[in-house]
Coordinates of C-alpha atoms in Angstrom, one line a residue:
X28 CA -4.4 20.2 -1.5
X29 CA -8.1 19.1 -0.8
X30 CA -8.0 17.1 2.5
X31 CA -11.6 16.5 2.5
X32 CA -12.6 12.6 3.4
X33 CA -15.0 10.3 4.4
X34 CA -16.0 8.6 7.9
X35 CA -14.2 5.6 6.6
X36 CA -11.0 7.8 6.7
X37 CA -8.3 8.6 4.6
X38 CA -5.9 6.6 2.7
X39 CA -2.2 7.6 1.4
X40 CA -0.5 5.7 -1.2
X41 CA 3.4 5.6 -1.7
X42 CA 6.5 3.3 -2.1
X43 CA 8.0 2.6 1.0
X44 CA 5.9 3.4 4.3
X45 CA 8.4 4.0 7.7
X46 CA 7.2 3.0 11.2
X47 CA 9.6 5.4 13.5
X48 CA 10.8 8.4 12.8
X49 CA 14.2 8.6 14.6
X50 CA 17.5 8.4 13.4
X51 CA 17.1 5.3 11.5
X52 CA 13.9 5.7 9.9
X53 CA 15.0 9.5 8.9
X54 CA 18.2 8.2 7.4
X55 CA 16.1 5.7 5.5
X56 CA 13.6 7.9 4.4
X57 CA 16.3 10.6 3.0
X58 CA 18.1 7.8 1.0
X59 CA 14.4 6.8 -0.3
X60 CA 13.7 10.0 -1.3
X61 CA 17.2 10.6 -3.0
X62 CA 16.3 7.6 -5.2
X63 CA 12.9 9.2 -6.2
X64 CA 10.5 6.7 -4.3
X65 CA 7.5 8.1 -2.3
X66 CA 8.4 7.8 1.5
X67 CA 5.9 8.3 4.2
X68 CA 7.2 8.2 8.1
X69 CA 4.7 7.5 11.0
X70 CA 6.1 8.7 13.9
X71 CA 4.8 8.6 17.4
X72 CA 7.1 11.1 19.2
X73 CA 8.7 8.6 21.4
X74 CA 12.4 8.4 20.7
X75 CA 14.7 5.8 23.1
X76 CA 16.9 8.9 23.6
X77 CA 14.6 11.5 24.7
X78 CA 16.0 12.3 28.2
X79 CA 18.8 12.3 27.4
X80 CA 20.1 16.3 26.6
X81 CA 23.0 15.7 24.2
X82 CA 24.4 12.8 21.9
X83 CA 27.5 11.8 21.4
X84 CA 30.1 10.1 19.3
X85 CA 27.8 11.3 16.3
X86 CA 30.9 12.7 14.1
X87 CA 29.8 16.3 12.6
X88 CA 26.9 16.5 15.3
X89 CA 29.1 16.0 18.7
X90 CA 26.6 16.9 21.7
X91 CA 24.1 18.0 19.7
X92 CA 21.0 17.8 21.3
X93 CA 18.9 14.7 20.3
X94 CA 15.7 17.1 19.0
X95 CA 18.0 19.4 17.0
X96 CA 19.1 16.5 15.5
X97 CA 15.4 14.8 14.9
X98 CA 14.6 18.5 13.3
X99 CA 17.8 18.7 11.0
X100 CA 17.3 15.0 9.9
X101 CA 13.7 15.9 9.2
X102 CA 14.0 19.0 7.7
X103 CA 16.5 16.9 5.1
X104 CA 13.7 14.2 4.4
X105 CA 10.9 17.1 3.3
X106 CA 13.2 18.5 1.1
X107 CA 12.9 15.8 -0.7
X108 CA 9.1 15.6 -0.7
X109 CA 9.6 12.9 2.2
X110 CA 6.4 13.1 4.8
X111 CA 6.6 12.7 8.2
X112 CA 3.6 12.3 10.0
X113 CA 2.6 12.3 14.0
X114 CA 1.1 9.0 14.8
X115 CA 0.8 5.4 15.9
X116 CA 0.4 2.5 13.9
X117 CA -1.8 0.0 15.2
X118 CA -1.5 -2.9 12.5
X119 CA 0.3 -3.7 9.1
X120 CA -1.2 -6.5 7.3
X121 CA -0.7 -7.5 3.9
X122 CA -3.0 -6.6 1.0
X123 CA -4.2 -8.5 -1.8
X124 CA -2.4 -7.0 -4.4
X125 CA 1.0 -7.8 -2.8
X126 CA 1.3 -4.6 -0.7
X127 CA 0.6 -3.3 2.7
X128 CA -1.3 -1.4 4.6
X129 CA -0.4 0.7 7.5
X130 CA -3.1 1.4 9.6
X131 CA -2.8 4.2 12.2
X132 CA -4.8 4.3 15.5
X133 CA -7.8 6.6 14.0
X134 CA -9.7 6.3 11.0
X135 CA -6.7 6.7 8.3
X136 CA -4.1 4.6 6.6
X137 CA -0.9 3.9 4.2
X138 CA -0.8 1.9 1.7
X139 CA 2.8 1.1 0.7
X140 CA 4.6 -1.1 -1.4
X141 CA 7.2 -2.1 1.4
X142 CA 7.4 -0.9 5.1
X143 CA 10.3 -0.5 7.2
X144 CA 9.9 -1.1 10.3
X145 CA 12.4 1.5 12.9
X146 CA 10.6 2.0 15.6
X147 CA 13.4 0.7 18.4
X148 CA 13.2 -0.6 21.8
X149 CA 12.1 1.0 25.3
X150 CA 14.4 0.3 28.1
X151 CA 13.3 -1.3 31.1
X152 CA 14.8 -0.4 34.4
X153 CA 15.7 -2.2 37.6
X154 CA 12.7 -2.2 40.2
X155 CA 15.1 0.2 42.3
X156 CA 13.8 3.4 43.8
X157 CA 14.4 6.3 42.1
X158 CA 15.9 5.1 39.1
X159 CA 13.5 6.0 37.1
X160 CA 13.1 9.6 37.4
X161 CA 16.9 10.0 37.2
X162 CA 16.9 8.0 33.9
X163 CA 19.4 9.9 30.9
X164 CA 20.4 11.9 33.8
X165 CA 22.5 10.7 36.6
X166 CA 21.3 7.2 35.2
X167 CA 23.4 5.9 32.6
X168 CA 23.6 2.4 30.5
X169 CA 26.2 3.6 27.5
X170 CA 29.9 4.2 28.6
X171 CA 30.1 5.4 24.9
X172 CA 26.8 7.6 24.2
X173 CA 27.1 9.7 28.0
X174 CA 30.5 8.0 30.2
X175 CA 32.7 10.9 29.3
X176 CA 30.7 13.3 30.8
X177 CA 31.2 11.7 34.1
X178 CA 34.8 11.4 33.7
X179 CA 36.6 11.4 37.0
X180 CA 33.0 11.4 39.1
X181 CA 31.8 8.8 41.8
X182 CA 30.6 6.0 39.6
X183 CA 28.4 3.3 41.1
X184 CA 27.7 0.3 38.4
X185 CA 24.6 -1.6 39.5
X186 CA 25.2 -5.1 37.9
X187 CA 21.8 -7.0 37.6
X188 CA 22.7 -9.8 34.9
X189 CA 26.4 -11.3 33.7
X190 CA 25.9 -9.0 30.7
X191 CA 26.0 -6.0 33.3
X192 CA 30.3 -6.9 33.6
X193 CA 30.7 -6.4 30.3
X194 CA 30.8 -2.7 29.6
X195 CA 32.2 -2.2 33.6
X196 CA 36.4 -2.0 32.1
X197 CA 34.6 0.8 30.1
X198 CA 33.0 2.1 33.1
X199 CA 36.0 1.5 35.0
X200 CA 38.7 3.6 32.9
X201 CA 36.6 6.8 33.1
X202 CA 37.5 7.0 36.9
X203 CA 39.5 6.1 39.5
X204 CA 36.0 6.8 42.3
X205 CA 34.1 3.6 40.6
X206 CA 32.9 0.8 42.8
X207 CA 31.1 -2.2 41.6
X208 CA 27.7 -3.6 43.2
X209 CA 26.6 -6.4 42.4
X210 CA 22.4 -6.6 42.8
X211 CA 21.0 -9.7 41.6
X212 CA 22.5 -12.2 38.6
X213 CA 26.0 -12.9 39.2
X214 CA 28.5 -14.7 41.9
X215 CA 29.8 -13.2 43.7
X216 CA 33.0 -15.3 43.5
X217 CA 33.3 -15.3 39.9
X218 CA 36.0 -15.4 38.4
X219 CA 34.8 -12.3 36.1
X220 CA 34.2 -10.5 39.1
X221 CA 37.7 -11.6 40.6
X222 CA 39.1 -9.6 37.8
X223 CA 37.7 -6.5 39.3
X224 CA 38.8 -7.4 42.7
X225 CA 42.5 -7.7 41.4
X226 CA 42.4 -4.6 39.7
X227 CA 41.6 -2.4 42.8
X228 CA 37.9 -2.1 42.3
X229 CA 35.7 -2.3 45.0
X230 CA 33.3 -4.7 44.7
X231 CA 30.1 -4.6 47.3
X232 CA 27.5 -7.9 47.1
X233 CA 24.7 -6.3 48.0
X234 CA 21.1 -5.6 46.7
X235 CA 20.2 -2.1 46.1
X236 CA 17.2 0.1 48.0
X237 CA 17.0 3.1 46.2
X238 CA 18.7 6.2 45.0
X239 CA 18.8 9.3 47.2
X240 CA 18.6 12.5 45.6
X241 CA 19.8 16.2 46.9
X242 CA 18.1 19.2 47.0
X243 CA 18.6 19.9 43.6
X244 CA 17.1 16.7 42.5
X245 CA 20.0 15.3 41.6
X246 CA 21.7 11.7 42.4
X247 CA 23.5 12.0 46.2
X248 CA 24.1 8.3 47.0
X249 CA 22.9 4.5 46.2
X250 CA 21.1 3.2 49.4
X251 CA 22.1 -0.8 49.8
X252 CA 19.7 -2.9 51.8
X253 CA 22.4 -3.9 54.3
X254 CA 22.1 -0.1 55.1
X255 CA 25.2 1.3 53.6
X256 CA 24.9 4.6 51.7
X257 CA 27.1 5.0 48.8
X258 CA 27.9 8.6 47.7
X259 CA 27.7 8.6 43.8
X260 CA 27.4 11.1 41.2
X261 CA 26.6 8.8 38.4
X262 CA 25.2 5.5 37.9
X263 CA 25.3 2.4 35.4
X264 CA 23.2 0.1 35.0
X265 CA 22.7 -2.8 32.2
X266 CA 18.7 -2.0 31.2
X267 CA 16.7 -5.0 29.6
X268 CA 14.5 -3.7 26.3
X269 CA 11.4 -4.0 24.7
X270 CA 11.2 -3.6 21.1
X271 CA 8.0 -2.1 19.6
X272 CA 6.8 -4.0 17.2
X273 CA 2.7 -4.5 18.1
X274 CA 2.3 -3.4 15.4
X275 CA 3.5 -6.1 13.8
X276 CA 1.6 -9.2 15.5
X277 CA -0.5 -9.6 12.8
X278 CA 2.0 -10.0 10.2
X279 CA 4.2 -12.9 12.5
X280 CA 7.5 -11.4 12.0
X281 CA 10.3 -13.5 13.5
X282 CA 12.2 -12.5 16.7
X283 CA 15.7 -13.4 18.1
X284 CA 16.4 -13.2 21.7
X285 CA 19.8 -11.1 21.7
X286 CA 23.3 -12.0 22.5
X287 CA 23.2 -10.0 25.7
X288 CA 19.9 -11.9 27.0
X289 CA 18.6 -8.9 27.8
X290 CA 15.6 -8.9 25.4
X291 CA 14.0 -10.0 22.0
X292 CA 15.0 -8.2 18.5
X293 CA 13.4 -8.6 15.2
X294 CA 15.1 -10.9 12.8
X295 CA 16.1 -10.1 9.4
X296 CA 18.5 -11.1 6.6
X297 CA 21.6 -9.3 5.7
X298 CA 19.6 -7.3 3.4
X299 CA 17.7 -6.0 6.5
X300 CA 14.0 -8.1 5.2
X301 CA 12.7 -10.0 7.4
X302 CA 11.0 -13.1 7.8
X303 CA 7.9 -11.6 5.7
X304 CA 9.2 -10.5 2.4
X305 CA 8.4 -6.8 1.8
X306 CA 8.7 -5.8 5.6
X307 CA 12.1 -4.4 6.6
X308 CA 14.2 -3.8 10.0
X309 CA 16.5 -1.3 11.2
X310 CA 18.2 0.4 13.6
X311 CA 17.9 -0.3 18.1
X312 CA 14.5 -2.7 16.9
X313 CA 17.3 -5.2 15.4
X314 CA 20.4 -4.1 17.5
X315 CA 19.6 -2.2 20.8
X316 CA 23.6 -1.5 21.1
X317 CA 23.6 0.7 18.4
X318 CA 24.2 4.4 19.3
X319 CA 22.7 7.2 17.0
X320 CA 25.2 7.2 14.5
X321 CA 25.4 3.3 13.7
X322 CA 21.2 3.5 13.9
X323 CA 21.4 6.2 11.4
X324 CA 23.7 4.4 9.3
X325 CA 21.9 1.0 9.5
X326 CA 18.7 3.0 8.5
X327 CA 20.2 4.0 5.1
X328 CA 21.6 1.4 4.4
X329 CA 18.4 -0.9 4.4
X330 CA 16.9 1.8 2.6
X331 CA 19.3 1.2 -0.1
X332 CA 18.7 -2.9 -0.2
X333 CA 14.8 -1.8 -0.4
X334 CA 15.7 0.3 -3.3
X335 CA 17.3 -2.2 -5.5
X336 CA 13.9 -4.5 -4.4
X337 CA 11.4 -2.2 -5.9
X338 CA 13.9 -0.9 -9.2
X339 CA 14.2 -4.8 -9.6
X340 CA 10.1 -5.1 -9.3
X341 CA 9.6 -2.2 -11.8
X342 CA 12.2 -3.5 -14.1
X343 CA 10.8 -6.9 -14.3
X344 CA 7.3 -5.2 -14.6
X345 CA 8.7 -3.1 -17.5
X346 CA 7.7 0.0 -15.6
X347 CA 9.0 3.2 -14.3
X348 CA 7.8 3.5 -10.9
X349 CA 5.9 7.3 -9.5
X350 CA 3.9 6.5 -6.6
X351 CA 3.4 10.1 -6.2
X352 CA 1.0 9.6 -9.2
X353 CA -0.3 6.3 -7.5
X354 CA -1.7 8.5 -4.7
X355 CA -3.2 10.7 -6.6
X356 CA -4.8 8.3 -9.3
X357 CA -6.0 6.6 -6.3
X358 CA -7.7 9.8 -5.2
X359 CA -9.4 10.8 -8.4
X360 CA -10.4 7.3 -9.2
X361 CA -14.2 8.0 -8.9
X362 CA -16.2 10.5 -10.2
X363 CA -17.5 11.9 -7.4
X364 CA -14.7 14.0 -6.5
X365 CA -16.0 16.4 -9.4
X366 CA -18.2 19.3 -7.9
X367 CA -18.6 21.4 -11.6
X368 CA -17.0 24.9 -9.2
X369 CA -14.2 26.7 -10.0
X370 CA -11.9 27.8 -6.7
X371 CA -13.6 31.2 -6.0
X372 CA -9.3 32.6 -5.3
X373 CA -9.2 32.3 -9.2
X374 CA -12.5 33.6 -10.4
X375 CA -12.0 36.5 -8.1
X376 CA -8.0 37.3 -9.2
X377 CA -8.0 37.0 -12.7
X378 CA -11.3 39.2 -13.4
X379 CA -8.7 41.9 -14.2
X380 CA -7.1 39.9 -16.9
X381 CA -7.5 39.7 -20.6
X382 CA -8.1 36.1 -21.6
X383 CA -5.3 34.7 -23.7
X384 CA -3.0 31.1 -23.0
X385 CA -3.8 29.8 -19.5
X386 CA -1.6 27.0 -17.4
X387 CA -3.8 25.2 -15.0
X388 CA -1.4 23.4 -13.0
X389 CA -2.5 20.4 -10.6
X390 CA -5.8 20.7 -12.3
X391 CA -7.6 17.8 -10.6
X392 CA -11.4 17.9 -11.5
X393 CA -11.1 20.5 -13.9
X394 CA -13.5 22.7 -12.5
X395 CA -11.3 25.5 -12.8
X396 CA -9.8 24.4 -16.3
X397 CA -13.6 24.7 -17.6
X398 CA -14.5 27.7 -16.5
X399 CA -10.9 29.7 -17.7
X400 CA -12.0 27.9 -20.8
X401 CA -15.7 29.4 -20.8
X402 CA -14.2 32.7 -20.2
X403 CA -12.2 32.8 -23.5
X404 CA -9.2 31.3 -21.8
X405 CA -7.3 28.7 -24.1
X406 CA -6.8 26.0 -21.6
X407 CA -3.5 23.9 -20.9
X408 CA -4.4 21.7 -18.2
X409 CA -1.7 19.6 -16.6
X410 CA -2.6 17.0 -13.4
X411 CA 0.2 13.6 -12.3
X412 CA -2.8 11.2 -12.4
X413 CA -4.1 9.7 -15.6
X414 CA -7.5 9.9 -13.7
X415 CA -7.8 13.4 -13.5
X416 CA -6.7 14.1 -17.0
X417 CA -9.4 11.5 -18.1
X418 CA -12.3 13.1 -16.2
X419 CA -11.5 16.7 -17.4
X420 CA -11.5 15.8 -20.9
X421 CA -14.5 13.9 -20.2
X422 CA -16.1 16.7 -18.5
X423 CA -14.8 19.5 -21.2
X424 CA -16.3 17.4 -24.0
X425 CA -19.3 17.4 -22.4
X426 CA -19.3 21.2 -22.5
X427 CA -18.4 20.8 -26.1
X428 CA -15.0 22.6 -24.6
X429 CA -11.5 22.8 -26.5
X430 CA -9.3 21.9 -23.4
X431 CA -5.5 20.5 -23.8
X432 CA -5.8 18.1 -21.0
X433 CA -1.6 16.1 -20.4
X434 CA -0.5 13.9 -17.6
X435 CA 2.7 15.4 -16.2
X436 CA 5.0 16.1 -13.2
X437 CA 6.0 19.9 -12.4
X438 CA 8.8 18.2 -10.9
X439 CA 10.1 16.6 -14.7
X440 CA 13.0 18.3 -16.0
X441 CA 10.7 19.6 -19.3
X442 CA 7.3 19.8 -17.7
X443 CA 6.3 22.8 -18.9
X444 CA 6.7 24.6 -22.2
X445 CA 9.4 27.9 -21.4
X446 CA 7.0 31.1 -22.2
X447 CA 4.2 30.2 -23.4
X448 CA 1.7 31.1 -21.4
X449 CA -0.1 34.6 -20.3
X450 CA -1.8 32.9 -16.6
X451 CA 0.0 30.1 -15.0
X452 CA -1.9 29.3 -11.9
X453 CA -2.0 26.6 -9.2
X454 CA -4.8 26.6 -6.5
X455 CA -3.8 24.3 -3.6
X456 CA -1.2 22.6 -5.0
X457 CA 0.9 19.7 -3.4
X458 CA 3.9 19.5 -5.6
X459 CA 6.5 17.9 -3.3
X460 CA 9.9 19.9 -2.6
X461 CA 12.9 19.2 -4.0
X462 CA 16.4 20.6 -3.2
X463 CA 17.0 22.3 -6.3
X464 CA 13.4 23.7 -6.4
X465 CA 13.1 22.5 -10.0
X466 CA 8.8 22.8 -9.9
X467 CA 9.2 26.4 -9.1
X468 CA 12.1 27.0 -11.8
X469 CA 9.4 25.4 -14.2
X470 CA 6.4 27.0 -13.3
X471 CA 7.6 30.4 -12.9
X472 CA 9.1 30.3 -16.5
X473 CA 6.2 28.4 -17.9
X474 CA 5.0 32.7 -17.9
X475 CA 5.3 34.3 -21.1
X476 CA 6.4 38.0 -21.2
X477 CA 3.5 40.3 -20.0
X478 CA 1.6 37.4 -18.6
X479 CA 0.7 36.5 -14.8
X480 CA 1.0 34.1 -12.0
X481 CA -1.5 32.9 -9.7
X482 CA -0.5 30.4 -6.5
X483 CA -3.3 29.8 -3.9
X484 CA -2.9 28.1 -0.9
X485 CA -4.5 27.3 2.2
X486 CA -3.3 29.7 5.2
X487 CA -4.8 28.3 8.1
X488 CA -4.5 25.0 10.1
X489 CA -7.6 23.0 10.3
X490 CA -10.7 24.3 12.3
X491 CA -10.4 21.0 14.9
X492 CA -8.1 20.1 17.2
X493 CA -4.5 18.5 15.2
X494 CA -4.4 16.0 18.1
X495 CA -7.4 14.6 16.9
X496 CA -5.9 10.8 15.1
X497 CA -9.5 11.0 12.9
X498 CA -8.8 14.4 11.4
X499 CA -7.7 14.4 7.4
X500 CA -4.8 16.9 7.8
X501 CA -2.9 14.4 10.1
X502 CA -2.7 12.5 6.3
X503 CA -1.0 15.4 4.8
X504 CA 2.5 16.7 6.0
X505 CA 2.8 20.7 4.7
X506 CA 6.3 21.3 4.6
X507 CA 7.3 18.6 2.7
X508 CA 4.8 20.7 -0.5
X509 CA 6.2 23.4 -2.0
X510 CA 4.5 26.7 -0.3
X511 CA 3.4 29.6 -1.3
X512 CA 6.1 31.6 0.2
X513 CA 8.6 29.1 -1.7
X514 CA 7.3 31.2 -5.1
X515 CA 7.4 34.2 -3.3
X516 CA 10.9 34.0 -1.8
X517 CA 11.6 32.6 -5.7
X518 CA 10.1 35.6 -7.1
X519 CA 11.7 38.2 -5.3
X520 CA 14.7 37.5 -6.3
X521 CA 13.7 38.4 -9.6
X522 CA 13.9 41.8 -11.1
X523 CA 11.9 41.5 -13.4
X524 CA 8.8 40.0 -11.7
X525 CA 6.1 42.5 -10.1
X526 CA 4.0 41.5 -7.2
X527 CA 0.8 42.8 -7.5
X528 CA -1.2 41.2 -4.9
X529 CA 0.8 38.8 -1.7
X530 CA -1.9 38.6 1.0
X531 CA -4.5 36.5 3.0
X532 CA -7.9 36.5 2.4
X533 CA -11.1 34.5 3.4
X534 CA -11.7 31.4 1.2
X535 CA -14.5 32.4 -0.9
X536 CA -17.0 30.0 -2.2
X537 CA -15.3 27.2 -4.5
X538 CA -15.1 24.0 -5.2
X539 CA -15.3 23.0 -1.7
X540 CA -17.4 25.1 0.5
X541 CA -17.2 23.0 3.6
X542 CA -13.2 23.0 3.5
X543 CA -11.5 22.5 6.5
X544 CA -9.3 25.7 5.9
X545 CA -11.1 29.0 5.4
X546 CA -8.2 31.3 4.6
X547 CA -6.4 31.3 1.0
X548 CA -2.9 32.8 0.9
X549 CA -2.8 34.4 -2.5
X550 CA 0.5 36.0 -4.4
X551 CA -0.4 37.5 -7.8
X552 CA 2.5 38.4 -9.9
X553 CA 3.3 39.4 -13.3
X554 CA 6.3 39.0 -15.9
X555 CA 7.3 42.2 -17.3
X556 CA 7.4 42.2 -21.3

């Protein structure tokens, strides 16, 4: 996978493009990718949940921890060939051509034919003291998602807003220690607060100070401006939100303020589009009251409406939809890209071999198709994009070279021919995963008896800092690609397969010389007869 680039950046191509990569947008993505469409996620690392330790009410994941949950979900979505990359969008605005394109703070951008938009809401919290750094602590705003952990503890509900009584019944049956105080936003003599008064609940009209912690650095008591100190364990409190959707000001997407009154949400039809067609909503960003597990469901389920939208575009259109290839024929759409050298990993491991039928798999410019092909090799070469396979046909006649040049997927049931080749080799390949690891099935049996496999890759991570947003391998997300140690692992369990060669070794001179990686992992491997 040649991440090279120019100043102006890089530019991915795929179906659907997700902003957020929470629960939502992971549940989206992994219906996406179940369906066969392209799915990048852009994720900034800023999940509403993240103080909080555990999440609840999440049936098969009770309590699990919020990042364990983040690196199941994501683990799910690259196996798949879903990519989930570390960023922040800065815009989305509408191309020409009917799609969009996702630009990311840096120099690099997606261009998708849809975007789903599932980046959810930041809570905002009560100018009150301490509050803040007890927040997903001792600071609590879901009876559901964290009030049965308190069970039976000194509860202190800071009401700010006539919403605020609405979860304090909840609040209420978890303990028989809860007391009501009522901060700003509602009278007093209410009947709603009344209620509470009936019920036994003491109810205290008074704005709040601050919250005192112990030595521990945990919640001891809500300080009221009238001076009184309540002792407390936990507290409630009804935050307002922001959803985070900057992002989105260019496009004008319509917002709703919600029920509660607490904030704006982003509008959309039952379908999950919203007011501009192409650009979908899910999850807190439409419906902060959603917990992980609703989020998670609303995620795939929009991912589902956007799925019949594009197999009803590509119907219509008379096509069959791979953006996989998309990105690549975007890629190899100019010549330039052609640099006439073969990947030194090959010229180097196959010196020992006596040419015969060769597989050149992922064979891009075709430097390395030509020169098997000038060594005696007869040349199968085999790329997704149209682009590629045009240029090295070009490129072979040129060198008045027999070369079998085919558009294909490794990842199509009957991509390659069963046995009939004596080198198979891929050099930097990016052949997305899939559960069933069907391109490795094909590629290894694409080996004739006798013959020998060849997978390079690049062992390293890039030579500048990762955090850098301008940096080309922020584009790319490895582990959703097939590895080298996916063939590996494959091929040991194989009796009948001998590895020759399974090591790491400096990048020699190729087709690239000024790569950003500069060690090649290499597994050599032959089929016995």
């Amino acid at each position: 996978m040649d991440t090279s680039t120019s100043s102006q950046g890089f530019e991915r191509h795929c179906d659907v493009a997700i902003v957020g990569g929470s629960a939502a947008g992971l549940a989206a993505a992994l219906q996406l990718g179940r369906q066969r469409r392209s799915v990048i996620v852009i994720d900034s690392g800023e999940p509403r949940n993240a103080p909080a330790s555990q999440m609840h009410s999440y049936l098969g994941h009770e309590g699990l921890p919020p990042s364990e949950l983040a690196a199941i979900a994501r683990r799910e979505v690259r196996s798949y060939g879903g990519e989930i990359l570390d960023g922040r969008v800065a815009d989305v605005v509408p191309a020409p051509d009917g799609r969009f394109r996702v630009v990311l703070v840096g120099a690099h951008a997606v261009v998708a034919r849809r975007v789903l938009v599932a980046t959810g809401v930041v809570d905002e919290l009560p100018e009150i003291d301490g509050m803040a750094e007890l927040w997903g602590t001792d600071v609590i705003h879901c009876p559901f998602c964290h009030g049965y952990e308190v069970r039976d503890q000194r509860i202190v509900q800071i009401i700010t807003s006539p919403i605020g009584l609405h979860p304090a019944g909840l609040f209420r049956q978890l303990t028989d220690r809860y007391t009501l105080v009522l901060h700003e936003g509602v009278d007093p003599e209410s009947p709603d607060v009344e209620t509470f008064r009936h019920a036994g609940v003491d109810v205290i009209a008074s704005r709040v100070r601050r919250l005192s912690t112990d030595d521990r650095g945990r919640l001891a008591a809500v300080e009221l401006v009238d001076g009184r100190s309540l002792d407390a364990d936990a507290v409630a409190i009804a935050t307002r939100f922001g959803v985070r959707v900057d992002a989105l000001a260019s496009l004008g997407v319509d917002m709703a303020e919600h029920p509660t009154g607490l904030g704006a949400v982003v509008s959309t039809q039952p379908t999950g589009e919203t007011s501009v067609p192409g650009v979908f909503a899910a999850g807190n960003v439409v419906d902060p009251s959603q917990q992980v597990l609703q989020a998670a469901a609303d995620g795939s389920r929009v991912a589902g409406m956007i799925c019949f939208s594009l197999a009803s575009e590509d119907l219509r259109a008379g096509q069959h939809g791979d953006q996989n290839q998309t990105d690549w024929e975007h890629r190899y759409r100019d010549a330039d890209v052609w640099s006439g050298n073969p990947n030194g990993a090959l010229v180097n491991e196959t010196n020992d071999l006596r040419p015969g039928t060769a597989l050149d798999i992922g064979a891009g410019e075709g430097a390395d198709a030509i020169w098997l092909a000038r060594q005696g090799w007869t040349v199968t070469a085999i790329d997704i994009a149209q682009n590629a396979v045009d240029q090295i046909t070009e490129h072979a006649a040129a060198h008045s070279l027999d070369i079998d040049a085919i558009r294909a997927d490794v990842n199509s049931l009957h991509a390659i021919e069963p046995r009939a080749f004596d080198l198979v080799t891929l050099q930097y390949g990016a052949i997305p995963r899939t559960p069933d690891d069907r391109a490795i099935h094909n590629i290894i049996n694409g080996v004739a008896p006798g013959g020998a496999l060849l997978i390079v890759g690049h062992a390293d991570h890039p030579t500048t800092t990762p955090t850098d947003p301008d940096h080309p391998s922020r584009m790319f997300d490895r582990n959703a690609y097939f590895g080298v140690e996916d063939f590996e692992r494959f091929i040991n369990s194989r009796p009948e397969w001998d590895i020759t060669v399974s090591d790491q070794r400096p990048r020699p001179a190729g087709s690239a010389t000024d790569h950003l990686h500069h060690t090649d992992t290499i597994l050599k491997a032959r089929l016995e007869r």
